[in-house]
Every structure is written in C-alpha cells, then in structure tokens.
Amino acid sequence: MIIGFSVSNYRSFSTEQSLSFLASSDNSHEATHTVPTGFGALPRLNRSAVVFGPNGSGKSNLLRALRTMREFVLHSTSFTDAEIAERYSPFHAAEWQNESTVFTIDLLLEGVRYVYSFAYDLRRVTFEQLQVYKSHKSQRWFERQFDAGIADERWMPFSAGFPGPREVWRAATSPQALFLSTAAQMEAEGLHPIMRWFEYQLDISLSSDFTELSLFASRLRDPAFKSKVLDVLQAVDSPISDVRVTEPKFSHESPPAGAPQDHHWLPSIEFLYARAGIPPVWIDSRKDSAGARRLVLLLVPLLDGIQRDKLVAIDEFDTHLHPLVARFLIQTISDPSFTHNEVQVLLVSHTTALMDLDILRRDELWLIELDDEYSSSLRTLLEHRPRRHELVGNAYLRGRYGALPKVEMEMIRDPAGTSPPPQSNESKKTH
C-alpha cells in the first residue's frame, strides 16, 4: 500500500509538495475507511485521497508526476537521451530550469516499508536512494548522487542488509537509468516487491485515457469481470443492459502497409439497450452519451483495482457523473463487504457533493491551489480543523478553506462601467 508521495520541480510544482495516506488520530469511519498495517510507526492507512481545487491549480499534474515516476521505474534502463529530456518538465520560473525534478514514494509492501527517492534533470539521474524499514530502524540499501563540480557520481556504501552482487549492478547502471530498475532486471530479489507494485498495483487514468478504448477493452473481454461491471450499472439504475467488445475488422495487430490508420482497426465497445416491449439495440459507445461511456469506462479501473488490490488514480473522477452516482462509487470503495483490504484510490474532483464527512474522513479530503508565484500548494482539509459534523462542502464554497477560483463578475462587465439600459415595455412594442 502507498503511505505517501511527494514531488518537487515538476510542471506546476516548485517546492516539495506531499500527499499522505497515513490516517490521523481521527476515529471517524475508522473501521471502513482505514486499513490496519500491523506496522507500529504507522498503524492505519486511509483508503482514499480526493483532491479538490480550481481549474489549472495542478491536480492533473499530481497524477502526471506519479505516472512519470512509474515510467522511470519500469523503463529507464532503455531511455535514450531524448526520452529522458522529454520527461524533464521543471517549474516555469528561471531559477528552477536547471534544477532536478525529485520524486519520493513511501510504500508498505509485505510488511516492509520502502522509502524510495530519485532526482533527474535534462540529461541524467542526479540522485537516487532507497531506505528500507524491516523494523523500527531503517537501512539505507543504496544511495548515489551526481556531483556537478567534478562531473562524476558518488556512491555511498551499500547496506549489509541488501544482498547480491551490488557492484556488478552498479557497474551496469547508466547515467540515464535508475539503479533500482537495473538491479531488479538483473535479478535483485530484494527489489522485486517495489517493481511489482509499480508494474501491477498502480493504475493511473488521466482524462485523455478515456478516449483510448483499447486501454479498457481487454478487461471487458473477461466475462466474470464484465459481470461485476453490469452489477454496478444495475445498482445505479443505468439503462445499459450489456456490454461487449467487438474485434477489429482484420486480425492483424496493425493495418497492412498503405492501409488508412483509422478507428476501424481498433476494438470498439458497444452497449446494449433492451427493455420489455422495445427491440434491443447495440450502440457503439463512441456514439452514445458522454455520461454513459464515462461511467462504464470509469468502472474498469475502479473494479480492477478492487479486485487486484491496486492504488487507482483517476483524473476528473466525476466528469459526466451525476453527484449521487459519484457518491455511490466513493461509498462502494469504502465498503469492506465489497472491497479488499489493500485497495486505495487517489481521485481528482470538482464535485462538492463528495466533500462530505458522511462519506469521507477529514484527512481523506485534500485541497490544491496556486500561490502568488503560480506554484501548486497541496494540503489536507484536516489542517483547517473542521468540526466532525461540519458541512464542509458548503464551507468550502463560502471560501473558508481557500482553493477556490476567484470569480469576479465585474471583470466581464462593460469596460466603461455601464450596461445597456433595460428596454421599456413601450420600446419593445416598436420592434
């Protein structure tokens, strides 16, 4: 499970900003919304983190940062110079342009805590460290740092608790690659839990992903999984009776040379509408309503995450969803009769119907906004000390917690300060 994630010098983030799933001492919804860890220093973790804030405040960038970290961990051993440069997107201010981007993730896997950090710039990995806690005391398994003054890399001594031919792995690590990824590919068994988590237990869905039907089609081909999707659709009174995946027109993985590159070569998802007295009809999801399509595709990562104990991160979670449906899905995630112990979700939302202490804990609600330098600032609602039964959604809209867009009607009025006078009844009659 994830304990926390932090990022600095990436897109709209300048100084380090951190998101935590560590449960506070608040005992509200403790039995349903938190998971006991068996780890003394952090007894319980939250299932959910829901992030609210104005448009353009950095919510999507938080998920992009997590996805970029995942790409490095899984693929850095094959990165070219151009590929690492493509992933370097520092904060816009001039003083940050030559500084490293830094990611840190804190994980609890199989009873062991891993705190893993790395930094990179336009050309190379500039820092990397792994701290491992098998008890209350940490072991620094490895650490490397690039010294720009001497244009060389310094490695700290490896921990005795980190077994294997470590010098061989170090020699094989290129400047663009992570030591974690290199050593894991060379069968460093102690690093496999981290690699497995990034590969199989982390699912990130950005808004643009929901137009790529092939990302969701493979799971919907599984009859047992599709049955769970249909159960939820029935529970929220959706008119969709069935879902099916239609295969591409040809069996080739890609069109033959010279053939047009269009959507007919990709699998499509279709919805069945069937009610008594009405002939059933299958509709291509791309021609159906945005709400129907979004709901079905949203259920794929959510239910897959529940089934496989993942961290599921979803951008614009409630887009095209009725507020009651969005609330239902949040409550489902926190229902121990439906979910497994280790599923967690990180959701981006604009719907204040979810900002409700009846369905989420105070430390599961997060706020993000831009500061005076247009840098994203992230904090938990708990910092504002809302009362246990406070109507936090209403208080948020009234501006008590900040992280609101500054909407000023005067900005769109007539520049001269006047508005056309309303027409009288007599003048209307002359037209």
Coordinates of C-alpha atoms in Angstrom, one line a residue:
M1 CA 0.0 0.0 0.0
I2 CA 1.0 3.6 -0.5
I3 CA 1.9 5.7 2.5
G4 CA 2.7 8.9 0.7
F5 CA 4.1 10.6 -2.4
S6 CA 5.9 13.8 -2.9
V7 CA 7.1 15.9 -5.9
S8 CA 9.2 19.0 -6.5
N9 CA 10.2 21.0 -9.5
Y10 CA 7.8 19.3 -11.9
R11 CA 5.4 21.3 -14.0
S12 CA 3.3 23.5 -11.7
F13 CA 5.1 22.2 -8.5
S14 CA 8.2 24.1 -7.4
T15 CA 9.0 23.4 -3.7
E16 CA 8.2 19.9 -2.4
Q17 CA 4.5 19.1 -2.0
S18 CA 3.4 15.8 -0.4
L19 CA 0.2 13.7 -0.4
S20 CA -0.2 11.3 2.5
F21 CA -2.5 8.3 3.1
L22 CA -1.4 8.0 6.7
A23 CA -4.5 8.0 8.8
S24 CA -4.7 10.7 11.6
S25 CA -6.0 10.1 15.1
D26 CA -9.5 10.9 13.9
N27 CA -11.6 7.8 14.6
S28 CA -14.5 8.7 12.2
H29 CA -15.2 5.9 9.7
E30 CA -12.1 4.1 11.1
A31 CA -13.5 0.6 10.5
T32 CA -14.5 1.2 6.9
H33 CA -12.2 3.9 5.5
T34 CA -8.8 2.9 7.1
V35 CA -6.7 -0.3 6.9
P36 CA -4.6 -1.6 9.8
T37 CA -1.0 -2.1 8.8
G38 CA 0.5 -4.1 11.6
F39 CA 3.4 -1.7 11.4
G40 CA 3.8 0.2 14.7
A41 CA 5.0 3.5 13.4
L42 CA 2.0 3.9 11.1
P43 CA -0.9 1.9 12.5
R44 CA -3.5 2.7 9.9
L45 CA -3.7 3.9 6.3
N46 CA -6.5 5.6 4.5
R47 CA -8.3 4.0 1.6
S48 CA -8.9 7.3 -0.3
A49 CA -7.5 10.7 -1.1
V50 CA -9.7 13.1 -3.0
V51 CA -8.2 16.3 -4.3
F52 CA -10.2 19.5 -4.9
G53 CA -9.1 22.8 -6.3
P54 CA -9.6 25.4 -9.1
N55 CA -9.0 24.7 -12.8
G56 CA -5.3 24.9 -13.6
S57 CA -4.2 24.5 -9.9
G58 CA -2.1 21.4 -10.5
K59 CA -4.5 18.5 -9.8
S60 CA -3.7 16.7 -13.0
N61 CA 0.0 17.4 -12.7
L62 CA 0.0 15.5 -9.4
L63 CA -1.2 12.4 -11.3
R64 CA 1.2 13.1 -14.2
A65 CA 4.1 13.2 -11.7
L66 CA 3.1 9.8 -10.3
R67 CA 2.9 8.4 -13.9
T68 CA 6.3 9.9 -14.8
M69 CA 7.8 8.2 -11.7
R70 CA 6.3 4.9 -12.9
E71 CA 7.7 5.3 -16.4
F72 CA 11.2 5.9 -14.9
V73 CA 11.0 2.8 -12.6
L74 CA 9.7 0.5 -15.3
H75 CA 11.6 1.8 -18.4
S76 CA 14.6 3.9 -17.5
T77 CA 17.1 1.2 -18.5
S78 CA 16.1 1.7 -22.1
F79 CA 15.8 5.5 -22.1
T80 CA 17.6 7.5 -24.8
D81 CA 18.9 11.0 -24.2
A82 CA 15.8 12.3 -26.0
E83 CA 13.4 10.2 -23.8
I84 CA 14.8 11.4 -20.5
A85 CA 14.8 15.0 -21.8
E86 CA 11.2 14.6 -22.8
R87 CA 10.3 13.7 -19.2
Y88 CA 12.1 16.7 -17.7
S89 CA 9.5 19.4 -17.3
P90 CA 10.6 21.8 -14.5
F91 CA 8.7 24.6 -12.8
H92 CA 8.4 27.6 -15.2
A93 CA 10.5 30.1 -13.1
A94 CA 14.0 30.7 -14.4
E95 CA 15.8 29.7 -11.2
W96 CA 14.2 26.2 -11.5
Q97 CA 15.2 25.5 -15.1
N98 CA 18.5 23.8 -14.3
E99 CA 17.4 22.1 -11.0
S100 CA 16.5 18.5 -10.7
T101 CA 12.9 17.1 -10.5
V102 CA 12.6 15.0 -7.4
F103 CA 10.1 12.2 -6.7
T104 CA 9.7 10.3 -3.4
I105 CA 7.3 7.4 -2.7
D106 CA 6.7 5.7 0.6
L107 CA 5.3 2.2 0.4
L108 CA 4.3 -0.6 2.8
L109 CA 4.7 -3.9 1.0
E110 CA 4.5 -7.4 2.5
G111 CA 5.2 -5.9 6.0
V112 CA 8.3 -4.0 4.9
R113 CA 8.4 -0.2 4.5
Y114 CA 10.3 1.2 1.5
V115 CA 11.0 4.9 1.1
Y116 CA 12.4 5.4 -2.4
S117 CA 13.6 8.7 -4.0
F118 CA 15.2 9.8 -7.2
A119 CA 16.0 13.0 -9.0
Y120 CA 16.8 13.8 -12.6
D121 CA 17.5 16.7 -14.9
L122 CA 17.6 17.2 -18.7
R123 CA 20.4 14.6 -19.1
R124 CA 20.6 12.1 -16.3
V125 CA 19.6 10.7 -13.0
T126 CA 21.2 13.1 -10.4
F127 CA 20.2 11.3 -7.2
E128 CA 18.7 8.0 -6.0
Q129 CA 18.2 6.5 -2.6
L130 CA 16.3 3.6 -1.0
Q131 CA 15.6 3.4 2.7
V132 CA 14.1 0.1 4.0
Y133 CA 12.4 -0.5 7.3
K134 CA 12.0 -4.1 8.3
S135 CA 11.7 -3.0 11.9
H136 CA 11.7 0.5 13.6
K137 CA 15.3 1.0 12.4
S138 CA 16.0 2.0 8.8
Q139 CA 18.6 0.6 6.4
R140 CA 19.9 2.7 3.6
W141 CA 20.2 0.0 0.9
F142 CA 21.8 2.3 -1.7
E143 CA 22.4 5.9 -2.5
R144 CA 24.0 7.7 -5.4
Q145 CA 24.5 11.4 -6.2
F146 CA 25.9 13.2 -9.2
D147 CA 28.4 15.8 -8.3
A148 CA 28.3 18.5 -11.0
G149 CA 31.5 20.1 -9.7
I150 CA 33.6 17.1 -10.6
A151 CA 31.2 15.7 -13.3
D152 CA 31.1 12.4 -11.6
E153 CA 28.9 10.2 -9.5
R154 CA 29.4 9.4 -5.8
W155 CA 28.0 6.2 -4.3
M156 CA 27.5 5.6 -0.6
P157 CA 28.4 2.2 0.8
F158 CA 25.7 -0.4 0.2
S159 CA 23.9 -1.7 3.3
A160 CA 24.8 -5.2 4.5
G161 CA 21.1 -5.9 4.6
F162 CA 20.9 -5.5 0.8
P163 CA 22.1 -8.9 -0.6
G164 CA 23.5 -9.7 -4.0
P165 CA 26.3 -8.7 -6.4
R166 CA 25.8 -5.0 -5.8
E167 CA 29.0 -3.8 -7.5
V168 CA 28.0 -5.7 -10.7
W169 CA 24.6 -3.9 -10.6
R170 CA 26.3 -0.6 -10.0
A171 CA 28.7 -1.0 -13.0
A172 CA 25.7 -1.8 -15.2
T173 CA 23.7 1.3 -14.3
S174 CA 23.9 4.0 -17.0
P175 CA 23.6 7.7 -16.1
Q176 CA 20.1 7.8 -17.6
A177 CA 18.9 4.7 -15.8
L178 CA 17.8 4.1 -12.2
F179 CA 19.9 1.7 -10.2
L180 CA 16.6 0.2 -8.9
S181 CA 15.4 -0.7 -12.4
T182 CA 18.8 -2.0 -13.5
A183 CA 19.4 -4.2 -10.4
A184 CA 15.9 -5.6 -10.5
Q185 CA 16.3 -6.6 -14.1
M186 CA 19.5 -8.4 -13.1
E187 CA 17.5 -10.4 -10.5
A188 CA 18.0 -8.4 -7.3
E189 CA 15.2 -10.2 -5.5
G190 CA 15.1 -7.7 -2.6
L191 CA 13.9 -5.0 -5.1
H192 CA 11.1 -7.1 -6.7
P193 CA 8.3 -6.0 -4.3
I194 CA 8.8 -2.4 -5.4
M195 CA 9.0 -3.2 -9.1
R196 CA 5.9 -5.4 -8.8
W197 CA 4.0 -2.6 -7.1
F198 CA 4.8 -0.1 -9.9
E199 CA 4.0 -2.6 -12.6
Y200 CA 0.9 -4.4 -11.3
Q201 CA -0.5 -2.5 -8.4
L202 CA -0.5 1.1 -9.7
D203 CA -3.1 2.2 -12.3
I204 CA -3.2 5.9 -13.4
S205 CA -6.0 7.2 -15.6
L206 CA -5.7 10.7 -17.0
S207 CA -8.6 12.4 -18.7
S208 CA -7.2 11.7 -22.2
D209 CA -7.0 8.0 -21.5
F210 CA -10.8 7.7 -21.5
T211 CA -10.8 8.3 -25.3
E212 CA -8.5 5.3 -25.8
L213 CA -11.0 2.4 -25.8
S214 CA -8.2 -0.2 -26.3
L215 CA -7.0 0.5 -22.7
F216 CA -10.3 -0.8 -21.3
A217 CA -11.3 -3.4 -23.8
S218 CA -9.1 -6.2 -22.5
R219 CA -10.7 -6.3 -19.1
L220 CA -14.2 -6.1 -20.5
R221 CA -13.5 -9.3 -22.5
D222 CA -13.4 -11.2 -19.3
P223 CA -16.9 -12.5 -18.6
A224 CA -16.5 -12.6 -14.8
F225 CA -15.2 -9.0 -14.7
K226 CA -17.8 -7.8 -17.1
S227 CA -20.5 -9.3 -14.8
K228 CA -19.2 -7.1 -11.9
V229 CA -19.4 -4.0 -14.2
L230 CA -23.0 -4.9 -15.1
D231 CA -23.9 -5.4 -11.4
V232 CA -22.8 -1.8 -10.6
L233 CA -24.6 -0.4 -13.7
Q234 CA -27.8 -2.1 -12.4
A235 CA -27.2 -0.7 -8.9
V236 CA -27.1 2.9 -10.2
D237 CA -30.1 2.4 -12.5
S238 CA -28.2 2.6 -15.8
P239 CA -30.3 1.7 -18.9
I240 CA -27.3 -0.3 -20.3
S241 CA -28.2 -4.0 -20.2
D242 CA -25.0 -5.4 -21.5
V243 CA -21.5 -4.5 -22.8
R244 CA -19.5 -6.2 -25.4
V245 CA -16.1 -5.7 -27.2
T246 CA -16.1 -6.0 -31.0
E247 CA -12.8 -7.0 -32.5
P248 CA -11.0 -5.1 -35.3
K249 CA -12.2 -5.6 -38.8
F250 CA -8.9 -7.5 -39.5
S251 CA -7.0 -9.8 -37.2
H252 CA -3.7 -8.0 -37.8
E253 CA -2.2 -6.2 -34.9
S254 CA -1.7 -3.2 -37.2
P255 CA -3.1 -2.3 -40.7
P256 CA -1.2 -3.6 -43.7
A257 CA 1.2 -1.2 -45.4
G258 CA -0.7 1.6 -47.2
A259 CA -4.0 1.0 -45.4
P260 CA -5.6 4.0 -43.7
Q261 CA -4.9 4.5 -40.0
D262 CA -8.4 4.9 -38.6
H263 CA -10.6 3.7 -35.7
H264 CA -11.9 0.7 -37.7
W265 CA -8.6 -1.0 -36.9
L266 CA -9.2 -0.7 -33.2
P267 CA -11.5 -2.7 -30.9
S268 CA -14.8 -0.9 -30.1
I269 CA -17.0 -1.1 -27.1
E270 CA -20.8 -1.4 -27.5
F271 CA -23.7 -1.0 -25.1
L272 CA -27.0 -3.0 -25.3
Y273 CA -30.2 -1.2 -24.6
A274 CA -33.0 -3.7 -24.0
R275 CA -36.3 -3.2 -22.3
A276 CA -39.6 -5.0 -22.4
G277 CA -41.7 -4.2 -25.4
I278 CA -38.8 -2.5 -27.2
P279 CA -36.5 -4.2 -29.7
P280 CA -32.9 -4.5 -28.3
V281 CA -30.3 -2.4 -29.9
W282 CA -26.5 -2.3 -29.7
I283 CA -24.9 1.1 -29.8
D284 CA -21.2 1.9 -30.4
S285 CA -20.1 3.6 -27.2
R286 CA -18.5 6.4 -29.2
K287 CA -21.9 7.3 -30.5
D288 CA -23.6 7.1 -27.1
S289 CA -23.9 9.8 -24.5
A290 CA -20.7 11.1 -22.8
G291 CA -22.1 10.1 -19.4
A292 CA -22.9 6.5 -20.3
R293 CA -19.5 6.0 -21.9
R294 CA -17.6 7.6 -19.0
L295 CA -19.5 5.6 -16.4
V296 CA -18.7 2.2 -18.0
L297 CA -15.0 3.1 -18.7
L298 CA -14.6 4.5 -15.1
L299 CA -15.8 1.2 -13.6
V300 CA -13.0 -0.7 -15.4
P301 CA -10.0 0.8 -13.4
L302 CA -12.1 1.0 -10.2
L303 CA -13.3 -2.6 -10.2
D304 CA -10.0 -3.9 -11.5
G305 CA -8.2 -2.0 -8.6
I306 CA -10.6 -3.5 -6.1
Q307 CA -10.1 -7.0 -7.5
R308 CA -6.3 -6.7 -7.6
D309 CA -5.5 -4.5 -4.5
K310 CA -4.2 -1.6 -6.5
L311 CA -3.7 2.1 -6.0
V312 CA -6.1 3.6 -8.6
A313 CA -5.5 7.2 -9.5
I314 CA -8.2 8.8 -11.7
D315 CA -8.2 12.4 -13.1
E316 CA -11.5 14.2 -13.3
F317 CA -13.2 11.4 -11.5
D318 CA -16.7 12.8 -11.6
T319 CA -16.8 14.1 -15.1
H320 CA -20.2 13.5 -16.7
L321 CA -21.3 11.6 -13.5
H322 CA -24.5 12.5 -11.5
P323 CA -23.4 13.5 -8.0
L324 CA -25.4 10.6 -6.5
V325 CA -23.6 8.1 -8.7
A326 CA -20.2 9.7 -7.8
R327 CA -21.1 9.4 -4.1
F328 CA -22.2 5.8 -4.5
L329 CA -18.9 4.9 -6.1
I330 CA -17.0 6.5 -3.2
Q331 CA -19.1 4.6 -0.7
T332 CA -18.5 1.4 -2.6
I333 CA -14.8 1.8 -2.4
S334 CA -15.1 2.1 1.4
D335 CA -17.5 -0.8 1.8
P336 CA -15.5 -3.7 3.4
S337 CA -18.0 -6.2 2.2
F338 CA -17.2 -5.3 -1.4
T339 CA -13.6 -4.2 -1.3
H340 CA -10.4 -6.0 -0.4
N341 CA -8.1 -4.7 2.4
E342 CA -5.4 -3.1 0.3
V343 CA -7.2 -1.2 -2.5
Q344 CA -6.7 2.6 -2.4
V345 CA -7.8 5.4 -4.6
L346 CA -6.5 8.8 -5.5
L347 CA -9.2 10.9 -7.1
V348 CA -9.3 14.4 -8.6
S349 CA -12.8 16.0 -8.3
H350 CA -14.7 19.2 -8.7
T351 CA -18.0 17.9 -7.2
T352 CA -18.5 19.3 -3.7
A353 CA -21.2 16.6 -3.2
L354 CA -18.1 14.5 -2.4
M355 CA -16.8 17.0 0.1
D356 CA -19.0 15.4 2.8
L357 CA -17.8 14.0 6.1
D358 CA -20.6 11.4 5.9
I359 CA -18.7 9.6 3.1
L360 CA -15.1 10.7 3.6
R361 CA -12.8 11.4 6.5
R362 CA -11.3 14.8 7.1
D363 CA -7.8 13.5 6.3
E364 CA -9.1 12.0 3.0
L365 CA -10.0 15.4 1.6
W366 CA -7.2 17.4 0.0
L367 CA -7.0 21.0 -1.4
I368 CA -4.7 22.3 -4.0
E369 CA -4.2 25.9 -5.3
L370 CA -1.7 28.2 -6.9
D371 CA 0.3 30.5 -4.6
D372 CA 1.5 34.0 -5.6
E373 CA 4.2 32.6 -7.8
Y374 CA 1.8 30.3 -9.6
S375 CA 3.2 27.2 -7.8
S376 CA 0.9 24.4 -6.7
S377 CA 0.4 24.1 -3.0
L378 CA -1.2 20.9 -1.6
R379 CA -2.7 20.4 1.9
T380 CA -5.2 18.3 3.7
L381 CA -8.5 19.7 4.8
L382 CA -7.7 18.5 8.3
E383 CA -5.2 21.4 8.6
H384 CA -8.3 23.7 8.8
R385 CA -9.7 21.7 11.8
P386 CA -13.2 21.4 10.5
R387 CA -15.7 20.0 13.1
R388 CA -16.7 16.4 12.9
H389 CA -20.2 17.1 11.5
E390 CA -19.4 20.3 9.7
L391 CA -21.0 20.8 6.2
V392 CA -17.5 21.1 4.7
G393 CA -18.8 21.4 1.1
N394 CA -20.8 24.5 2.0
A395 CA -17.9 25.9 4.0
Y396 CA -15.5 25.3 1.0
L397 CA -17.8 27.2 -1.4
R398 CA -18.0 30.1 1.0
G399 CA -14.2 30.3 0.9
R400 CA -13.4 29.1 4.4
Y401 CA -10.6 26.7 3.2
G402 CA -9.3 28.6 0.1
A403 CA -8.5 26.6 -3.0
L404 CA -11.4 28.3 -4.9
P405 CA -11.4 30.1 -8.2
K406 CA -11.6 33.9 -7.9
V407 CA -14.8 34.5 -9.8
E408 CA -15.4 38.3 -10.4
M409 CA -18.4 39.3 -12.4
E410 CA -17.2 42.9 -12.6
M411 CA -14.4 41.7 -14.9
I412 CA -16.8 40.9 -17.7
R413 CA -19.0 43.9 -17.5
D414 CA -18.9 46.9 -19.9
P415 CA -15.4 48.5 -19.7
A416 CA -16.9 51.9 -19.4
G417 CA -18.8 50.8 -16.3
T418 CA -22.2 51.0 -17.9
S419 CA -24.6 48.4 -19.2
P420 CA -27.3 48.8 -21.8
P421 CA -30.4 50.1 -20.1
P422 CA -33.3 47.6 -20.0
Q423 CA -35.9 48.2 -22.7
S424 CA -39.2 49.6 -21.5
N425 CA -42.5 47.8 -22.5
E426 CA -43.2 50.7 -24.9
S427 CA -39.9 50.3 -26.7
K428 CA -40.3 46.6 -27.0
K429 CA -43.6 47.1 -28.9
T430 CA -41.9 49.1 -31.6
H431 CA -39.7 46.2 -32.6

